[in-house]
Amino acid sequence: MSDDHSNEWYYNTKTGQVEPYTGAKSGDRLGPYSSPEEAARALDKVQERNEAWDNDEKWEDD
């Protein structure tokens, strides 16, 4: 594993801000993402994945 975190970006769920690797504690962040723009879309990505999982027939337990 590389120690170079220069291209890691995170979305801070408490502040709503995008931050580099050296930002807040990991429990408050989503990521890593490869760009600030990608990190800014973190909540959109979570919603898209949740919808995909909700509609995945493999996980139907009704």
Coordinates of N, CA, C and O in Angstrom, one line a residue:
M1 N 0.8 -1.2 0.0 CA 0.0 0.0 0.0 C 0.9 1.2 0.0 O 1.8 1.4 0.8
S2 N 0.5 2.2 -0.8 CA 1.3 3.4 -1.0 C 1.1 4.4 0.2 O 0.0 4.5 0.7
D3 N 2.1 5.1 0.5 CA 1.9 6.2 1.5 C 1.6 7.5 0.9 O 1.4 8.5 1.5
D4 N 1.5 7.5 -0.5 CA 1.2 8.8 -1.2 C -0.4 8.9 -1.2 O -1.1 8.2 -1.9
H5 N -0.9 9.9 -0.5 CA -2.3 10.1 -0.5 C -2.7 11.5 -1.2 O -3.7 12.0 -0.9
S6 N -1.8 11.9 -2.0 CA -1.9 13.3 -2.6 C -3.1 13.4 -3.5 O -3.6 14.4 -3.8
N7 N -3.6 12.2 -4.0 CA -4.7 12.3 -5.0 C -5.9 11.6 -4.3 O -6.8 11.1 -5.0
E8 N -6.1 11.7 -3.0 CA -7.2 11.2 -2.3 C -8.1 12.3 -1.8 O -7.6 13.2 -1.1
W9 N -9.3 12.3 -2.1 CA -10.3 13.3 -1.7 C -11.5 12.7 -1.0 O -11.9 11.5 -1.3
Y10 N -12.0 13.4 0.0 CA -13.1 12.8 0.9 C -14.2 13.8 1.0 O -14.0 15.0 0.9
Y11 N -15.4 13.3 1.2 CA -16.6 14.1 1.5 C -16.8 14.0 3.0 O -17.0 12.9 3.5
N12 N -16.8 15.1 3.7 CA -17.0 15.2 5.1 C -18.6 15.3 5.3 O -19.2 16.3 5.0
T13 N -19.1 14.2 6.0 CA -20.6 14.2 6.2 C -21.1 15.1 7.2 O -22.2 15.5 7.2
K14 N -20.2 15.6 8.1 CA -20.6 16.6 9.1 C -20.6 18.0 8.6 O -21.5 18.8 9.0
T15 N -19.6 18.3 7.8 CA -19.5 19.7 7.4 C -20.0 19.9 5.9 O -20.3 21.0 5.5
G16 N -20.2 18.8 5.2 CA -20.6 18.9 3.8 C -19.5 19.4 2.9 O -19.8 19.8 1.7
Q17 N -18.3 19.4 3.3 CA -17.2 19.9 2.6 C -16.3 18.8 2.0 O -16.2 17.7 2.6
V18 N -15.7 19.1 0.9 CA -14.7 18.1 0.3 C -13.3 18.5 0.9 O -13.0 19.7 1.1
E19 N -12.6 17.4 1.3 CA -11.3 17.7 1.9 C -10.2 16.7 1.5 O -10.6 15.6 1.0
P20 N -9.0 17.1 1.6 CA -7.9 16.1 1.2 C -7.7 15.1 2.3 O -8.4 15.1 3.3
Y21 N -6.8 14.2 2.0 CA -6.5 13.1 2.9 C -6.3 13.5 4.3 O -6.7 12.9 5.3
T22 N -5.6 14.7 4.5 CA -5.2 15.2 5.8 C -6.3 15.9 6.5 O -6.1 16.6 7.5
G23 N -7.6 15.7 6.1 CA -8.7 16.4 6.7 C -9.1 15.7 8.0 O -8.3 15.2 8.8
A24 N -10.4 15.8 8.3 CA -11.0 15.3 9.5 C -10.9 13.8 9.7 O -10.4 13.1 8.8
K25 N -11.3 13.3 10.9 CA -11.2 11.9 11.2 C -12.1 11.1 10.2 O -13.1 11.5 9.7
S26 N -11.7 9.8 10.0 CA -12.3 9.0 8.9 C -13.7 8.7 9.2 O -14.5 8.4 8.3
G27 N -14.1 8.6 10.4 CA -15.5 8.3 10.8 C -16.5 9.3 10.2 O -17.7 9.0 10.1
D28 N -16.1 10.5 9.9 CA -17.0 11.5 9.4 C -16.9 11.7 7.9 O -17.4 12.6 7.3
R29 N -16.2 10.8 7.2 CA -15.9 11.0 5.8 C -16.3 9.8 4.9 O -16.3 8.7 5.3
L30 N -16.6 10.1 3.6 CA -16.8 9.1 2.6 C -15.7 9.3 1.6 O -15.3 10.4 1.3
G31 N -15.2 8.1 1.2 CA -14.1 8.2 0.2 C -13.1 7.1 0.5 O -13.3 6.2 1.3
P32 N -12.0 7.1 -0.2 CA -11.4 8.2 -1.0 C -12.0 8.2 -2.4 O -12.4 7.2 -3.0
Y33 N -11.9 9.4 -3.0 CA -12.3 9.6 -4.4 C -11.1 10.2 -5.0 O -10.2 10.8 -4.4
S34 N -11.0 10.1 -6.4 CA -9.8 10.5 -7.1 C -9.8 12.0 -7.5 O -8.8 12.4 -8.0
S35 N -10.8 12.7 -7.2 CA -10.8 14.1 -7.5 C -11.8 14.9 -6.5 O -12.7 14.2 -6.0
P36 N -11.6 16.1 -6.3 CA -12.5 16.9 -5.5 C -14.0 16.9 -6.1 O -14.9 16.8 -5.4
E37 N -14.1 16.9 -7.4 CA -15.4 16.9 -8.1 C -16.1 15.6 -7.8 O -17.3 15.6 -7.5
E38 N -15.4 14.5 -7.8 CA -16.0 13.2 -7.5 C -16.4 13.1 -6.1 O -17.5 12.6 -5.8
A39 N -15.6 13.6 -5.2 CA -15.9 13.6 -3.8 C -17.2 14.5 -3.5 O -18.0 14.1 -2.6
A40 N -17.3 15.5 -4.2 CA -18.5 16.4 -4.0 C -19.8 15.7 -4.4 O -20.8 16.1 -3.9
R41 N -19.7 14.7 -5.2 CA -20.9 13.9 -5.6 C -21.1 12.7 -4.7 O -21.9 11.8 -5.0
A42 N -20.4 12.6 -3.6 CA -20.4 11.4 -2.7 C -21.9 11.0 -2.3 O -22.2 9.9 -2.4
L43 N -22.7 12.0 -1.9 CA -24.0 11.7 -1.5 C -24.9 11.2 -2.6 O -25.8 10.3 -2.5
D44 N -24.7 11.8 -3.8 CA -25.4 11.3 -5.0 C -25.0 9.9 -5.3 O -25.9 9.1 -5.7
K45 N -23.8 9.5 -5.2 CA -23.3 8.2 -5.5 C -23.9 7.2 -4.5 O -24.3 6.1 -4.8
V46 N -24.0 7.6 -3.2 CA -24.6 6.8 -2.2 C -26.0 6.5 -2.5 O -26.5 5.4 -2.5
Q47 N -26.8 7.5 -2.9 CA -28.2 7.4 -3.3 C -28.3 6.5 -4.5 O -29.2 5.6 -4.5
E48 N -27.5 6.6 -5.5 CA -27.5 5.8 -6.7 C -27.3 4.3 -6.3 O -28.0 3.4 -6.8
R49 N -26.3 4.1 -5.5 CA -26.0 2.7 -5.1 C -27.2 2.1 -4.2 O -27.5 0.9 -4.4
N50 N -27.7 2.9 -3.3 CA -28.9 2.4 -2.5 C -30.1 2.0 -3.4 O -30.7 1.0 -3.2
E51 N -30.3 2.9 -4.4 CA -31.5 2.6 -5.3 C -31.2 1.3 -6.1 O -32.1 0.5 -6.3
A52 N -29.9 1.1 -6.5 CA -29.6 -0.1 -7.3 C -29.7 -1.3 -6.4 O -30.3 -2.3 -6.9
W53 N -29.3 -1.2 -5.2 CA -29.4 -2.4 -4.3 C -30.9 -2.7 -3.9 O -31.3 -3.8 -3.8
D54 N -31.7 -1.6 -3.7 CA -33.1 -1.8 -3.4 C -33.8 -2.5 -4.6 O -34.8 -3.2 -4.4
N55 N -33.3 -2.3 -5.8 CA -34.0 -2.9 -7.0 C -33.3 -4.1 -7.5 O -33.7 -4.6 -8.6
D56 N -32.3 -4.7 -6.8 CA -31.6 -5.8 -7.2 C -32.4 -7.1 -6.8 O -32.6 -7.3 -5.6
E57 N -32.8 -7.8 -7.7 CA -33.7 -9.0 -7.5 C -32.9 -10.1 -6.6 O -33.6 -10.9 -5.9
K58 N -31.6 -10.1 -6.7 CA -30.9 -11.1 -5.9 C -31.1 -10.9 -4.4 O -30.9 -11.8 -3.6
W59 N -31.5 -9.7 -4.0 CA -31.6 -9.3 -2.6 C -33.0 -9.2 -2.1 O -33.3 -8.8 -1.0
E60 N -34.0 -9.6 -2.9 CA -35.4 -9.6 -2.5 C -35.6 -10.7 -1.5 O -35.3 -11.9 -1.7
D61 N -36.1 -10.3 -0.3 CA -36.4 -11.2 0.7 C -37.9 -11.2 1.2 O -38.2 -11.6 2.2
D62 N -38.7 -10.7 0.3 CA -40.2 -10.6 0.6 C -40.8 -11.9 0.3 O -40.5 -12.6 -0.6

